[in-house]
């Protein structure tokens, strides 16, 4: 598959699937596979794992690679598979991105290194080295709220020009002026994905390729339908879905992602709502709000209780 073909294929709602754990915090691979199959059956256009929602910084490298491999085999080519392979450590990022290629992933999503706060030239060198190390498509992942540094549009443009396999960026960035400049500088055939739930529809309107939204963990069909309606030319329908999803988006970010999503999935009977330390479940007050919202969306029955 050429990089131009990848740009056309990697469109829509790419679900950033959570990593389910047992009560002892070991990975529940059975539930993990069930979640992936549910996402695909619900109409998700792609699958990503070991991104922010997957708690990768709480896993060992070996665990991350096993989760990626399990997901790759489960997806089995039904939709594009784009695992998160980034780390705060450059050599680890190279290792996991190469592993993604070797296991047959369709591409890789590589986060801006967190905690280190590299400057723009350092970010360019980091991402170029990663892109040069593989032949698969690379999606950059810009999330300044987590990484403490913004990957500037001019740096993204420079990387896209110098690395033909860098075909897009996930922008978890509330600065809508910035994301407009990304497409202006990179060209409108560059794949722009929203990682901010309230911007999933607006980014489609400026030429985005889709979204990678944590809300898809709880409502994969509805999140995919925002893209489906837009793609079909049903602008009002896409707008309606945008506003319909806002209360659910809000409640799923009352606490640090993926804690609310895992609580919701626990109430829905999909997983044990376990997070690895230092994360923990939301307060009872937030859990009650999550429960009431899920009832409103008819995702659970009224007799379901909090965890």
Coordinates of C-alpha atoms in Angstrom, one line a residue:
X1 CA 0.0 0.0 0.0
X2 CA 1.4 3.4 -1.0
X3 CA 1.4 6.3 1.3
X4 CA -1.2 8.0 -0.9
X5 CA -3.4 5.0 -0.6
X6 CA -2.8 5.0 3.2
X7 CA -4.1 8.5 3.4
X8 CA -7.3 7.5 1.7
X9 CA -7.7 4.4 3.8
X10 CA -6.9 5.9 7.2
X11 CA -10.1 8.0 7.4
X12 CA -13.0 8.1 9.8
X13 CA -13.2 7.1 13.5
X14 CA -10.1 5.4 14.6
X15 CA -10.9 4.0 18.1
X16 CA -8.2 4.4 20.7
X17 CA -9.0 1.3 22.6
X18 CA -8.4 1.1 26.4
X19 CA -6.3 -1.7 27.9
X20 CA -8.5 -3.8 30.3
X21 CA -6.9 -5.1 33.5
X22 CA -7.8 -7.8 36.0
X23 CA -8.2 -6.9 39.6
X24 CA -4.5 -7.7 40.2
X25 CA -3.7 -5.2 37.4
X26 CA -2.5 -7.8 35.0
X27 CA -3.7 -7.4 31.4
X28 CA -7.0 -9.0 30.5
X29 CA -6.3 -10.2 27.0
X30 CA -9.7 -11.9 26.6
X31 CA -11.7 -8.7 27.3
X32 CA -9.2 -6.8 25.2
X33 CA -10.0 -8.9 22.2
X34 CA -13.7 -8.7 22.9
X35 CA -13.5 -4.9 23.0
X36 CA -11.7 -4.7 19.6
X37 CA -14.3 -7.0 18.0
X38 CA -17.0 -4.8 19.5
X39 CA -15.5 -1.7 18.1
X40 CA -15.2 -3.2 14.6
X41 CA -18.7 -4.6 14.7
X42 CA -20.0 -1.1 15.8
X43 CA -18.6 0.5 12.7
X44 CA -15.2 2.0 13.9
X45 CA -13.1 2.7 10.8
X46 CA -9.8 1.8 12.5
X47 CA -8.2 0.6 15.7
X48 CA -5.4 2.1 17.7
X49 CA -4.0 0.8 21.0
X50 CA -1.3 1.8 23.5
X51 CA -2.2 5.5 23.0
X52 CA -3.2 7.7 25.9
X53 CA -6.4 5.8 26.5
X54 CA -4.4 2.6 26.7
X55 CA -2.2 3.6 29.7
X56 CA 1.1 2.9 27.9
X57 CA 3.3 4.7 30.4
X58 CA 2.1 2.2 33.0
X59 CA 3.3 -0.8 31.0
X60 CA 6.6 -2.4 30.4
X61 CA 8.0 -2.3 26.8
X62 CA 7.3 -6.1 26.6
X63 CA 3.7 -5.6 27.7
X64 CA 3.2 -2.9 25.1
X65 CA 4.5 -5.1 22.4
X66 CA 2.3 -8.0 23.4
X67 CA -0.7 -5.8 23.5
X68 CA 0.1 -4.4 20.1
X69 CA 0.6 -7.9 18.7
X70 CA -2.6 -9.2 20.2
X71 CA -4.5 -6.3 18.7
X72 CA -2.9 -6.8 15.3
X73 CA -3.9 -10.4 15.2
X74 CA -7.4 -9.6 16.4
X75 CA -8.0 -6.9 13.9
X76 CA -6.7 -9.2 11.2
X77 CA -6.8 -6.7 8.4
X78 CA -10.5 -5.9 8.8
X79 CA -9.8 -2.2 9.4
X80 CA -6.6 -0.2 9.6
X81 CA -4.5 -0.9 12.7
X82 CA -2.4 2.0 14.0
X83 CA -0.8 1.3 17.4
X84 CA 0.7 4.0 19.5
X85 CA 4.5 3.4 19.6
X86 CA 5.8 6.6 21.1
X87 CA 7.6 7.1 24.4
X88 CA 9.6 9.7 26.3
X89 CA 12.6 7.5 25.4
X90 CA 13.9 7.8 21.8
X91 CA 15.4 4.3 21.6
X92 CA 12.2 2.8 23.0
X93 CA 10.2 4.6 20.4
X94 CA 12.4 3.3 17.6
X95 CA 12.1 -0.3 19.0
X96 CA 8.3 -0.2 19.3
X97 CA 7.8 1.4 15.9
X98 CA 10.0 -1.2 14.2
X99 CA 8.1 -3.9 16.2
X100 CA 4.8 -2.5 14.8
X101 CA 6.1 -2.8 11.3
X102 CA 7.4 -6.3 11.8
X103 CA 4.1 -7.5 13.3
X104 CA 2.1 -6.2 10.3
X105 CA 0.6 -3.0 11.6
X106 CA -0.8 -0.7 8.9
X107 CA 1.0 2.3 10.4
X108 CA 2.1 3.7 13.7
X109 CA 1.0 6.7 15.8
X110 CA 4.0 8.4 17.5
X111 CA 3.4 10.8 20.4
X112 CA 5.5 13.9 21.1
X113 CA 7.9 12.8 23.8
X114 CA 6.5 13.8 27.2
X115 CA 8.2 15.2 30.3
X116 CA 11.5 16.1 28.3
X117 CA 10.1 19.3 26.7
X118 CA 12.3 19.2 23.6
X119 CA 12.6 22.2 21.4
X120 CA 11.2 22.2 17.8
X121 CA 14.5 21.2 16.2
X122 CA 14.9 18.4 18.6
X123 CA 11.4 17.2 17.9
X124 CA 12.2 17.3 14.2
X125 CA 15.3 15.1 14.6
X126 CA 13.4 12.7 16.9
X127 CA 10.5 12.2 14.5
X128 CA 12.6 12.1 11.4
X129 CA 14.8 9.3 12.9
X130 CA 11.6 7.4 13.7
X131 CA 10.1 7.8 10.3
X132 CA 13.4 6.9 8.6
X133 CA 13.6 3.7 10.6
X134 CA 10.5 2.1 9.0
X135 CA 8.6 2.0 5.8
X136 CA 5.1 2.1 7.3
X137 CA 3.0 5.3 7.5
X138 CA 3.5 7.5 10.6
X139 CA 0.8 9.6 12.3
X140 CA 2.3 12.2 14.6
X141 CA 0.5 12.7 17.9
X142 CA 0.4 16.2 19.3
X143 CA -1.1 16.5 22.8
X144 CA 0.5 19.5 24.5
X145 CA -1.7 19.1 27.6
X146 CA 0.1 15.9 28.3
X147 CA 3.6 16.5 26.8
X148 CA 4.1 20.2 27.9
X149 CA 5.3 21.2 24.4
X150 CA 3.4 21.9 21.2
X151 CA 4.5 20.4 17.9
X152 CA 4.3 23.6 15.8
X153 CA 2.7 23.6 12.4
X154 CA 5.9 24.7 10.7
X155 CA 7.7 21.6 12.3
X156 CA 4.9 19.3 11.1
X157 CA 5.2 20.8 7.6
X158 CA 8.9 20.3 7.6
X159 CA 8.6 16.7 8.7
X160 CA 5.8 16.0 6.1
X161 CA 8.0 17.4 3.4
X162 CA 11.2 15.5 4.4
X163 CA 9.6 12.2 5.4
X164 CA 7.1 10.8 2.8
X165 CA 5.8 8.2 5.3
X166 CA 4.6 10.9 7.7
X167 CA 1.1 11.2 6.4
X168 CA -0.9 12.8 9.2
X169 CA -1.2 14.1 12.7
X170 CA -3.6 13.5 15.6
X171 CA -4.2 16.9 17.2
X172 CA -5.3 16.8 20.8
X173 CA -5.0 20.5 20.7
X174 CA -7.8 22.9 21.7
X175 CA -6.1 25.7 19.7
X176 CA -8.3 25.6 16.6
X177 CA -6.1 28.3 14.9
X178 CA -3.2 26.0 15.2
X179 CA -4.9 23.0 13.5
X180 CA -6.1 25.2 10.7
X181 CA -2.4 26.3 10.1
X182 CA -1.4 22.6 10.0
X183 CA -3.5 22.0 6.9
X184 CA -2.5 25.3 5.4
X185 CA 1.2 24.5 5.7
X186 CA 1.1 20.8 5.1
X187 CA -1.5 20.8 2.4
X188 CA -5.1 19.6 2.6
X189 CA -4.2 16.1 1.5
X190 CA -2.3 15.7 4.9
X191 CA -4.4 13.6 7.2
X192 CA -5.6 15.7 10.2
X193 CA -7.4 13.9 13.0
X194 CA -9.1 15.4 16.0
X195 CA -8.1 14.1 19.4
X196 CA -10.4 16.7 21.1
X197 CA -13.9 15.4 21.4
X198 CA -15.7 18.7 20.9
X199 CA -13.6 19.3 17.8
X200 CA -14.3 16.1 15.9
X201 CA -17.0 17.7 13.8
X202 CA -15.3 21.1 13.3
X203 CA -12.1 19.4 12.1
X204 CA -14.1 17.6 9.4
X205 CA -15.5 20.9 8.3
X206 CA -12.0 22.3 7.7
X207 CA -10.8 19.2 5.8
X208 CA -9.9 16.7 8.5
X209 CA -9.6 13.0 7.8
X210 CA -11.4 11.9 10.9
X211 CA -11.0 11.6 14.7
X212 CA -9.3 9.5 17.3
X213 CA -11.7 10.1 20.2
X214 CA -11.7 8.5 23.6
X215 CA -15.5 8.7 23.6
X216 CA -15.4 5.9 21.0
X217 CA -14.5 3.6 23.9
X218 CA -18.0 4.0 25.2
X219 CA -20.1 4.8 22.1
X220 CA -18.1 3.6 19.0
X221 CA -21.1 3.6 16.7
X222 CA -22.2 7.1 17.5
X223 CA -18.6 8.5 17.2
X224 CA -18.2 6.8 13.8
X225 CA -21.6 8.1 12.7
X226 CA -20.3 11.7 13.0
X227 CA -17.9 10.9 10.2
X228 CA -20.3 8.7 8.3
X229 CA -22.9 11.5 8.1
X230 CA -20.4 14.1 7.1
X231 CA -18.9 11.9 4.4
X232 CA -22.3 11.2 3.0
X233 CA -23.0 14.9 2.7
X234 CA -25.5 15.0 5.6
X235 CA -24.2 18.1 7.2
X236 CA -27.2 18.7 9.5
X237 CA -27.0 15.0 10.6
X238 CA -23.3 15.4 11.5
X239 CA -24.1 18.6 13.3
X240 CA -26.9 16.9 15.2
X241 CA -24.6 14.1 16.3
X242 CA -21.9 16.6 17.3
X243 CA -24.3 18.3 19.8
X244 CA -25.9 15.0 20.8
X245 CA -22.6 13.6 21.9
X246 CA -21.4 16.7 23.9
X247 CA -22.9 15.7 27.3
X248 CA -21.2 12.2 27.1
X249 CA -17.9 13.8 26.0
X250 CA -18.1 16.2 29.0
X251 CA -18.7 13.5 31.6
X252 CA -15.9 11.2 30.2
X253 CA -13.4 14.0 31.0
X254 CA -14.5 14.8 34.5
X255 CA -11.4 13.0 35.6
X256 CA -8.2 12.0 33.8
X257 CA -8.7 9.8 30.8
X258 CA -9.2 6.8 30.7
X259 CA -10.5 6.7 34.3
X260 CA -14.1 7.8 33.4
X261 CA -14.2 5.6 30.3
X262 CA -13.1 2.6 32.2
X263 CA -15.8 3.3 34.9
X264 CA -18.4 3.6 32.1
X265 CA -17.3 0.4 30.5
X266 CA -17.4 -1.3 33.9
X267 CA -21.0 -0.2 34.3
X268 CA -21.7 -1.5 30.8
X269 CA -20.4 -4.9 31.7
X270 CA -17.5 -4.7 29.2
X271 CA -14.5 -4.8 31.6
X272 CA -13.4 -4.7 35.2
X273 CA -12.9 -0.9 35.7
X274 CA -9.3 -1.3 36.9
X275 CA -6.5 1.2 36.3
X276 CA -2.9 0.9 37.0
X277 CA -1.4 3.1 39.7
X278 CA -0.8 6.0 39.8
X279 CA -4.2 6.4 38.2
X280 CA -7.4 5.4 40.0
X281 CA -11.1 5.3 39.5
X282 CA -13.1 8.6 39.7
X283 CA -14.8 9.8 42.9
X284 CA -18.2 8.4 43.7
X285 CA -19.7 11.8 42.8
X286 CA -18.2 11.6 39.3
X287 CA -19.2 7.9 39.0
X288 CA -22.8 8.8 39.7
X289 CA -22.7 11.4 37.0
X290 CA -21.3 8.9 34.6
X291 CA -24.0 6.4 35.5
X292 CA -26.8 9.0 35.0
X293 CA -25.3 10.0 31.7
X294 CA -25.1 6.4 30.5
X295 CA -28.7 5.9 31.4
X296 CA -29.7 9.0 29.4
X297 CA -27.9 7.6 26.4
X298 CA -29.5 4.2 27.0
X299 CA -26.1 2.6 27.3
X300 CA -27.1 1.0 30.6
X301 CA -30.4 0.4 32.5
X302 CA -31.4 2.5 35.5
X303 CA -30.8 -0.3 38.0
X304 CA -27.0 -0.5 37.2
X305 CA -25.0 0.8 40.1
X306 CA -21.6 2.5 40.4
X307 CA -18.5 0.4 41.1

